[in-house]
Coordinates of C-alpha atoms in Angstrom, one line a residue:
M1 CA 43.3 146.3 68.7
R2 CA 39.8 146.2 70.2
P3 CA 37.9 146.0 66.8
A4 CA 40.3 143.2 65.7
R5 CA 39.8 141.3 68.9
A6 CA 36.0 141.7 68.5
L7 CA 36.2 140.2 65.0
F8 CA 38.9 137.6 65.4
G9 CA 39.5 137.1 69.1
Q10 CA 38.9 133.8 70.9
R11 CA 35.4 134.6 71.9
A12 CA 34.4 135.6 68.4
R13 CA 36.0 132.4 67.0
L14 CA 34.1 130.2 69.4
R15 CA 30.8 132.0 68.6
W16 CA 31.6 131.5 64.9
L17 CA 32.2 127.8 65.6
H18 CA 28.8 127.7 67.5
L19 CA 27.1 129.1 64.4
I20 CA 28.8 126.5 62.1
L21 CA 27.6 123.8 64.5
G22 CA 24.1 125.2 64.1
G23 CA 24.5 125.0 60.3
A24 CA 25.6 121.4 60.6
L25 CA 22.6 120.6 62.7
F26 CA 20.3 122.2 60.1
M27 CA 21.5 120.0 57.3
P28 CA 19.0 117.1 57.9
F29 CA 16.1 119.6 57.9
W30 CA 17.4 121.3 54.8
L31 CA 17.6 117.9 53.0
V32 CA 14.0 117.2 53.9
G33 CA 13.2 120.7 52.6
T34 CA 14.8 119.8 49.3
L35 CA 12.6 116.8 49.0
V36 CA 9.5 119.0 49.4
M37 CA 10.9 121.4 46.9
G38 CA 11.7 118.5 44.5
P39 CA 9.1 119.4 41.9
F40 CA 10.6 122.8 41.5
L41 CA 14.2 121.6 40.9
D42 CA 15.7 121.9 37.5
D43 CA 17.9 119.4 35.8
G44 CA 20.9 120.6 37.8
G45 CA 19.7 118.8 41.0
M46 CA 19.2 119.9 44.6
F47 CA 22.6 121.4 45.2
T48 CA 22.6 123.6 42.0
G49 CA 19.0 124.6 41.9
G50 CA 18.0 128.3 41.8
L51 CA 18.2 130.6 44.7
G52 CA 14.4 130.5 45.1
V53 CA 14.5 126.7 45.5
Q54 CA 17.3 126.9 48.0
L55 CA 15.4 129.5 50.1
G56 CA 12.3 127.3 49.8
A57 CA 14.1 124.3 51.3
Y58 CA 15.4 126.7 54.0
G59 CA 11.9 127.9 54.8
V60 CA 10.6 124.3 55.0
G61 CA 13.4 123.2 57.3
L62 CA 13.0 125.9 59.9
P63 CA 9.5 124.8 61.1
L64 CA 10.7 121.2 61.2
A65 CA 13.6 122.3 63.5
A66 CA 11.1 124.1 65.8
V67 CA 9.1 121.0 66.1
V68 CA 12.1 118.8 66.9
A69 CA 13.1 121.3 69.6
L70 CA 10.0 120.4 71.6
F71 CA 11.5 117.1 72.5
P72 CA 13.1 116.8 76.0
L73 CA 16.8 116.5 74.9
A74 CA 16.7 119.7 72.9
R75 CA 17.4 122.0 75.8
P76 CA 20.2 120.1 77.5
M77 CA 22.0 119.8 74.1
S78 CA 21.5 123.5 73.3
V79 CA 22.6 124.5 76.8
A80 CA 25.8 122.4 76.6
A81 CA 26.8 124.0 73.3
A82 CA 25.9 127.5 74.4
R83 CA 27.8 127.2 77.7
A84 CA 30.9 126.0 75.9
L85 CA 30.9 128.4 72.9
C86 CA 28.8 131.5 73.5
G87 CA 30.9 133.1 76.2
V88 CA 27.9 133.4 78.6
D89 CA 28.1 132.7 82.4
A90 CA 27.2 129.1 83.0
D91 CA 24.9 129.8 85.9
R92 CA 22.6 131.8 83.7
F93 CA 21.4 128.7 81.9
A94 CA 18.8 126.2 83.0
D95 CA 19.7 122.5 83.6
G96 CA 17.8 119.5 82.5
P97 CA 14.8 119.1 80.0
A98 CA 12.4 122.0 79.6
R99 CA 9.4 121.8 81.9
G100 CA 6.1 123.5 80.9
R101 CA 4.8 125.0 77.7
E102 CA 6.6 128.3 78.2
A103 CA 10.0 126.7 78.7
R104 CA 9.5 124.4 75.7
G105 CA 8.5 127.4 73.5
R106 CA 11.6 129.3 74.5
T107 CA 13.7 126.3 73.7
A108 CA 12.1 125.9 70.3
A109 CA 12.7 129.6 69.6
W110 CA 16.4 129.3 70.5
F111 CA 16.9 126.1 68.5
T112 CA 15.3 127.6 65.4
L113 CA 17.3 130.9 65.8
H114 CA 20.5 129.0 66.3
L115 CA 20.0 126.6 63.4
G116 CA 18.6 129.3 61.1
T117 CA 21.4 131.8 61.5
G118 CA 23.9 129.0 61.7
A119 CA 22.8 127.7 58.3
L120 CA 23.2 131.2 56.7
I121 CA 26.6 131.9 58.3
S122 CA 27.8 128.3 57.5
G123 CA 26.8 128.7 53.9
A124 CA 28.6 132.0 53.6
T125 CA 31.7 130.6 55.4
L126 CA 31.9 127.8 52.9
A127 CA 31.2 129.9 49.8
L128 CA 32.6 133.4 50.3
P129 CA 36.3 132.8 51.3
P130 CA 37.1 130.7 48.2
F131 CA 35.4 133.4 46.0
A132 CA 37.2 136.2 47.8
V133 CA 40.6 134.4 47.4
A134 CA 39.9 134.1 43.7
V135 CA 39.1 137.8 43.4
L136 CA 42.3 138.6 45.3
A137 CA 44.3 136.5 42.8
L138 CA 42.8 138.2 39.7
P139 CA 45.6 140.8 39.3
F140 CA 48.2 138.0 39.4
S141 CA 46.5 135.4 37.2
P142 CA 45.9 136.0 33.5
G143 CA 43.9 132.8 33.5
L144 CA 41.4 134.1 36.1
R145 CA 41.1 137.4 34.3
A146 CA 40.1 135.6 31.2
S147 CA 37.6 133.5 33.0
E148 CA 33.9 134.2 33.6
L149 CA 34.9 135.6 37.0
G150 CA 37.0 138.4 35.6
E151 CA 34.5 139.2 32.8
F152 CA 31.6 139.2 35.2
W153 CA 33.2 141.7 37.6
G154 CA 34.7 143.7 34.8
L155 CA 38.1 143.3 36.5
D156 CA 39.8 142.1 33.3
R157 CA 40.3 145.7 32.3
N158 CA 43.6 147.2 33.5
G159 CA 41.9 150.3 35.0
W160 CA 39.9 148.1 37.4
L161 CA 42.3 145.3 37.9
W162 CA 43.8 146.3 41.2
A163 CA 40.4 147.0 42.6
A164 CA 40.1 143.2 43.1
L165 CA 42.5 143.4 46.1
P166 CA 40.3 145.7 48.3
A167 CA 37.2 144.0 47.0
G168 CA 38.4 140.6 48.2
L169 CA 39.5 141.9 51.5
L170 CA 36.2 143.7 52.1
M171 CA 34.4 140.4 51.4
L172 CA 36.4 138.6 54.1
L173 CA 36.0 141.5 56.5
A174 CA 32.3 141.6 55.9
L175 CA 32.0 137.9 56.6
A176 CA 33.9 138.2 59.8
T177 CA 31.8 141.2 60.9
V178 CA 28.5 139.5 60.1
A179 CA 29.6 136.3 61.9
A180 CA 30.7 138.3 65.0
A181 CA 27.5 140.3 65.1
T182 CA 25.3 137.2 64.7
G183 CA 27.3 135.4 67.4
A184 CA 26.9 138.4 69.8
L185 CA 23.2 138.4 69.1
L186 CA 22.9 134.7 70.0
A187 CA 24.9 135.3 73.1
R188 CA 22.5 138.1 74.2
Q189 CA 19.5 135.9 73.6
A190 CA 20.9 132.7 75.2
P191 CA 20.1 133.6 78.8
R192 CA 16.6 134.8 77.9
L193 CA 15.7 131.7 75.8
L194 CA 17.7 129.0 77.7
G195 CA 17.5 130.5 81.2
P196 CA 15.6 128.9 84.0
S197 CA 11.8 129.1 84.0
P198 CA 9.7 129.4 87.3
A199 CA 9.3 125.6 87.2
D200 CA 13.1 125.2 86.9
R201 CA 13.7 127.5 89.8
L202 CA 11.2 125.6 91.9
A203 CA 12.9 122.3 91.0
A204 CA 16.3 123.8 91.8
A205 CA 15.1 125.0 95.2
E206 CA 13.6 121.6 96.0
R207 CA 16.9 120.0 95.0
R208 CA 18.9 122.3 97.3
A209 CA 16.5 121.6 100.1
A210 CA 17.0 117.9 99.6
E211 CA 20.8 118.3 99.5
A212 CA 20.6 120.4 102.7
E213 CA 18.5 117.7 104.4
S214 CA 21.0 115.0 103.3
R215 CA 23.9 117.0 104.8
N216 CA 22.0 117.6 108.0
R217 CA 21.2 113.9 108.2
L218 CA 24.9 113.0 107.7
A219 CA 25.9 115.6 110.3
R220 CA 23.4 114.0 112.8
E221 CA 24.8 110.5 112.0
L222 CA 28.4 111.7 112.7
H223 CA 27.4 113.6 115.8
D224 CA 25.5 110.7 117.3
S225 CA 28.0 108.0 116.4
V226 CA 31.3 109.7 117.2
G227 CA 29.9 111.8 120.0
H228 CA 28.5 108.7 121.8
A229 CA 31.7 106.8 121.3
L230 CA 33.9 109.6 122.7
S231 CA 31.6 110.1 125.7
A232 CA 31.4 106.3 126.5
V233 CA 35.2 105.8 126.1
T234 CA 36.0 108.8 128.2
L235 CA 33.6 107.7 131.0
Q236 CA 34.9 104.1 131.0
A237 CA 38.5 105.1 130.9
G238 CA 38.0 107.6 133.7
A239 CA 36.2 105.0 135.9
A240 CA 39.0 102.5 135.3
R241 CA 41.7 105.1 136.2
R242 CA 39.9 106.1 139.4
V243 CA 39.7 102.4 140.5
L244 CA 43.4 102.0 139.9
D245 CA 44.4 105.3 141.5
G246 CA 42.3 104.3 144.6
G247 CA 44.5 101.3 145.2
A248 CA 41.6 98.9 145.0
A249 CA 42.4 95.6 143.2
D250 CA 39.1 95.4 141.4
L251 CA 40.6 94.0 138.2
E252 CA 37.2 92.7 137.1
F253 CA 35.8 96.2 137.0
V254 CA 38.8 97.4 135.0
R255 CA 38.5 94.5 132.7
E256 CA 34.8 95.3 132.1
A257 CA 35.7 99.0 131.4
L258 CA 38.4 98.0 128.9
T259 CA 36.0 95.6 127.2
A260 CA 33.4 98.3 126.9
I261 CA 36.0 100.6 125.4
E262 CA 37.0 97.9 122.9
E263 CA 33.4 97.2 121.9
T264 CA 32.5 100.8 121.6
T265 CA 35.5 101.7 119.4
R266 CA 35.0 98.6 117.2
R267 CA 31.3 99.4 116.7
T268 CA 32.0 103.1 116.1
V269 CA 34.6 102.3 113.4
G270 CA 32.0 100.3 111.5
E271 CA 29.4 103.1 111.9
L272 CA 31.9 105.7 110.7
D273 CA 32.7 103.6 107.6
W274 CA 29.0 103.5 106.9
V275 CA 28.6 107.3 107.2
L276 CA 31.7 107.8 105.0
G277 CA 30.2 105.5 102.5
L278 CA 27.1 107.8 102.4
L279 CA 29.4 110.8 101.7
R280 CA 31.2 109.0 98.9
N281 CA 28.0 108.0 97.3
D282 CA 26.0 111.3 97.6
G283 CA 23.8 110.0 100.4
R284 CA 23.3 106.5 99.0
P285 CA 24.5 103.7 101.4
E286 CA 27.5 101.7 100.1
Q287 CA 27.2 98.7 102.3
G288 CA 23.6 98.4 103.3
P289 CA 21.7 100.3 106.1
G290 CA 23.2 101.5 109.3
P291 CA 22.8 99.8 112.7
G292 CA 19.4 99.1 114.1
L293 CA 17.8 97.7 117.2
D294 CA 19.4 94.4 116.5
A295 CA 22.7 96.1 117.7
L296 CA 21.1 97.6 120.8
E297 CA 22.5 95.1 123.3
A298 CA 26.1 95.8 122.0
L299 CA 25.4 99.5 122.3
V300 CA 24.3 99.1 125.9
R301 CA 27.2 96.9 126.8
G302 CA 29.6 99.5 125.4
A303 CA 28.0 102.1 127.6
G304 CA 29.2 100.4 130.7
P305 CA 27.9 98.1 133.5
R306 CA 25.7 100.8 135.0
V307 CA 23.3 100.8 132.1
A308 CA 20.3 98.4 132.3
L309 CA 18.2 97.5 129.3
T310 CA 14.6 96.2 129.4
V311 CA 12.7 95.2 126.2
D312 CA 9.0 94.5 126.1
G313 CA 7.8 92.9 122.8
A314 CA 9.6 91.8 119.7
L315 CA 12.0 94.3 118.3
G316 CA 12.4 92.3 115.2
S317 CA 8.9 93.4 114.2
V318 CA 9.9 97.1 114.1
P319 CA 10.3 98.4 110.5
E320 CA 13.8 98.8 109.3
A321 CA 13.8 102.6 109.0
L322 CA 12.2 103.1 112.5
S323 CA 14.7 100.5 113.9
R324 CA 17.7 102.6 112.7
E325 CA 16.3 105.8 114.0
A326 CA 15.4 104.2 117.4
Y327 CA 19.0 103.0 117.7
R328 CA 20.2 106.5 117.1
I329 CA 17.8 107.9 119.7
V330 CA 19.0 105.5 122.3
Q331 CA 22.6 106.2 121.4
E332 CA 22.1 109.9 121.8
G333 CA 20.3 109.4 125.1
L334 CA 23.2 107.4 126.5
T335 CA 25.6 110.1 125.3
N336 CA 23.6 112.8 127.1
A337 CA 23.5 110.6 130.3
A338 CA 27.3 110.1 130.1
R339 CA 27.9 113.8 129.7
H340 CA 25.5 115.1 132.4
A341 CA 24.7 112.3 134.8
G342 CA 28.3 111.8 136.0
G343 CA 28.3 108.0 135.7
A344 CA 24.9 107.5 137.4
P345 CA 23.0 104.3 136.6
V346 CA 20.8 104.6 133.5
T347 CA 17.7 102.5 132.7
V348 CA 16.6 102.0 129.1
R349 CA 13.2 100.6 128.4
L350 CA 11.7 99.8 125.0
D351 CA 8.1 98.8 124.5
A352 CA 7.2 97.3 121.1
R353 CA 3.9 95.7 122.1
T354 CA 1.6 98.4 120.8
E355 CA 1.2 100.4 117.6
E356 CA 3.8 102.8 118.9
L357 CA 7.4 102.2 119.8
E358 CA 8.0 103.7 123.2
I359 CA 11.6 104.5 124.3
T360 CA 12.1 105.6 127.9
M361 CA 15.5 106.5 129.5
E362 CA 16.0 107.5 133.1
N363 CA 18.9 108.4 135.3
P364 CA 19.0 110.1 138.8
L365 CA 19.2 113.8 138.8
P366 CA 22.8 115.1 139.4
D367 CA 23.5 116.7 142.8
R368 CA 24.2 120.0 141.1
P369 CA 22.3 121.3 138.0
A370 CA 24.0 120.6 134.7
V371 CA 25.0 123.5 132.6
T372 CA 22.3 124.1 130.0
R373 CA 23.3 125.7 126.7
P374 CA 21.1 128.4 125.3
D375 CA 20.2 126.3 122.3
G376 CA 19.3 123.3 124.3
G377 CA 22.2 121.2 123.0
R378 CA 22.3 119.3 119.7
G379 CA 21.6 116.0 121.3
L380 CA 18.0 116.6 122.5
R381 CA 17.3 118.6 119.4
G382 CA 18.5 115.7 117.2
I383 CA 16.3 113.3 119.1
A384 CA 13.3 115.6 118.7
E385 CA 14.0 116.0 115.0
R386 CA 14.2 112.2 114.4
A387 CA 11.0 111.6 116.3
R388 CA 9.2 114.5 114.5
L389 CA 10.3 113.2 111.0
L390 CA 8.7 109.9 111.9
G391 CA 5.5 111.4 113.1
G392 CA 6.3 110.9 116.8
T393 CA 7.0 113.0 119.9
A394 CA 9.9 113.4 122.2
G395 CA 10.2 115.0 125.6
A396 CA 13.0 115.3 128.2
G397 CA 13.2 116.8 131.6
P398 CA 13.0 116.1 135.4
A399 CA 10.1 113.9 136.5
D400 CA 9.5 112.0 139.8
G401 CA 13.1 112.7 141.0
V402 CA 14.8 111.4 137.8
W403 CA 15.8 112.8 134.5
R404 CA 13.5 111.2 131.9
L405 CA 13.7 111.0 128.2
A406 CA 10.4 109.7 126.7
V407 CA 10.0 109.1 122.9
R408 CA 6.9 107.7 121.2
I409 CA 7.0 106.9 117.5
P410 CA 4.2 105.3 115.5
R411 CA 5.2 102.0 113.8

């Protein structure tokens, strides 16, 4: 069973098909070779010329195939066919056009090997089975025995007549064996000739790094947006509940808290839609950029009445990318204040009058120290990462009796 599967199983059939595909791709090069060999053709024409002429056309076509394999699309096409038909693990192949002389040379070697062996196996596949069937039919057909075929093989004599049956079967078996062996040879060479080069590995590493950075950026966006919204809503809802539980009829304060909750949730739904759009489009925004400093007042209003905003300079002159990152920095700073300052008043100052955008946020130190996580918390780390990516600095800690977050980013 194992030898039969090796010769006629699904893998062997697919590899045979891969060789026939190579023979089909070689046909244009072979036709060009016949034009070169034209002066050597006899009156029979290019398809019935002698064996020497046919081999000459074959020899002319192989170098032409090697030259064509140097073009960029040769490797993606070869890799796609090998992945589908050679029975080799897909991750052992390189992706994209060949980069560098060494990778192009390996691609040319593979393309030439594939087309060269494919042409031979395809020719044998087209010619040998009909001939073998005719030989198998000799004992049963007086007409075939009287033909040139029977006379050439000497099988028209009764003593040799039934030898045609094993001869025909051996021809078919030999064809299957050679095709399976050639397919296995190509499968062994495919990873070496079509595998990734050092340049391909470097490009893949850079691509993975870019994907990881994109995922980290989306994680920061989700953390900043949803985390701020939940903290602000929790703070405002808790303040409103305490007012109502205390029996004070300060309905205006409750109304302001509910309005802040409404604005925060509405704004956060829009930001969440934007982040989900990034996920759906592999990091490319679906509906324009995210919120910037033009939405800063709405952000501060949603944080509650105890947050004061001061702006020096024109925020409209801040570049778009910096505006978005500055918005996120303020948002994360408000989230930290809501979590750790216990509803204390917060002052937010932005200074856009110089070549640097300065962001300063302050709130009174809590009566008891806040619990500090060993990793410093994602919030402050996220602020520091955003500032560092833009060439700026960020610092946070107690200063002059308050907790101060100071960020400076070049414009």
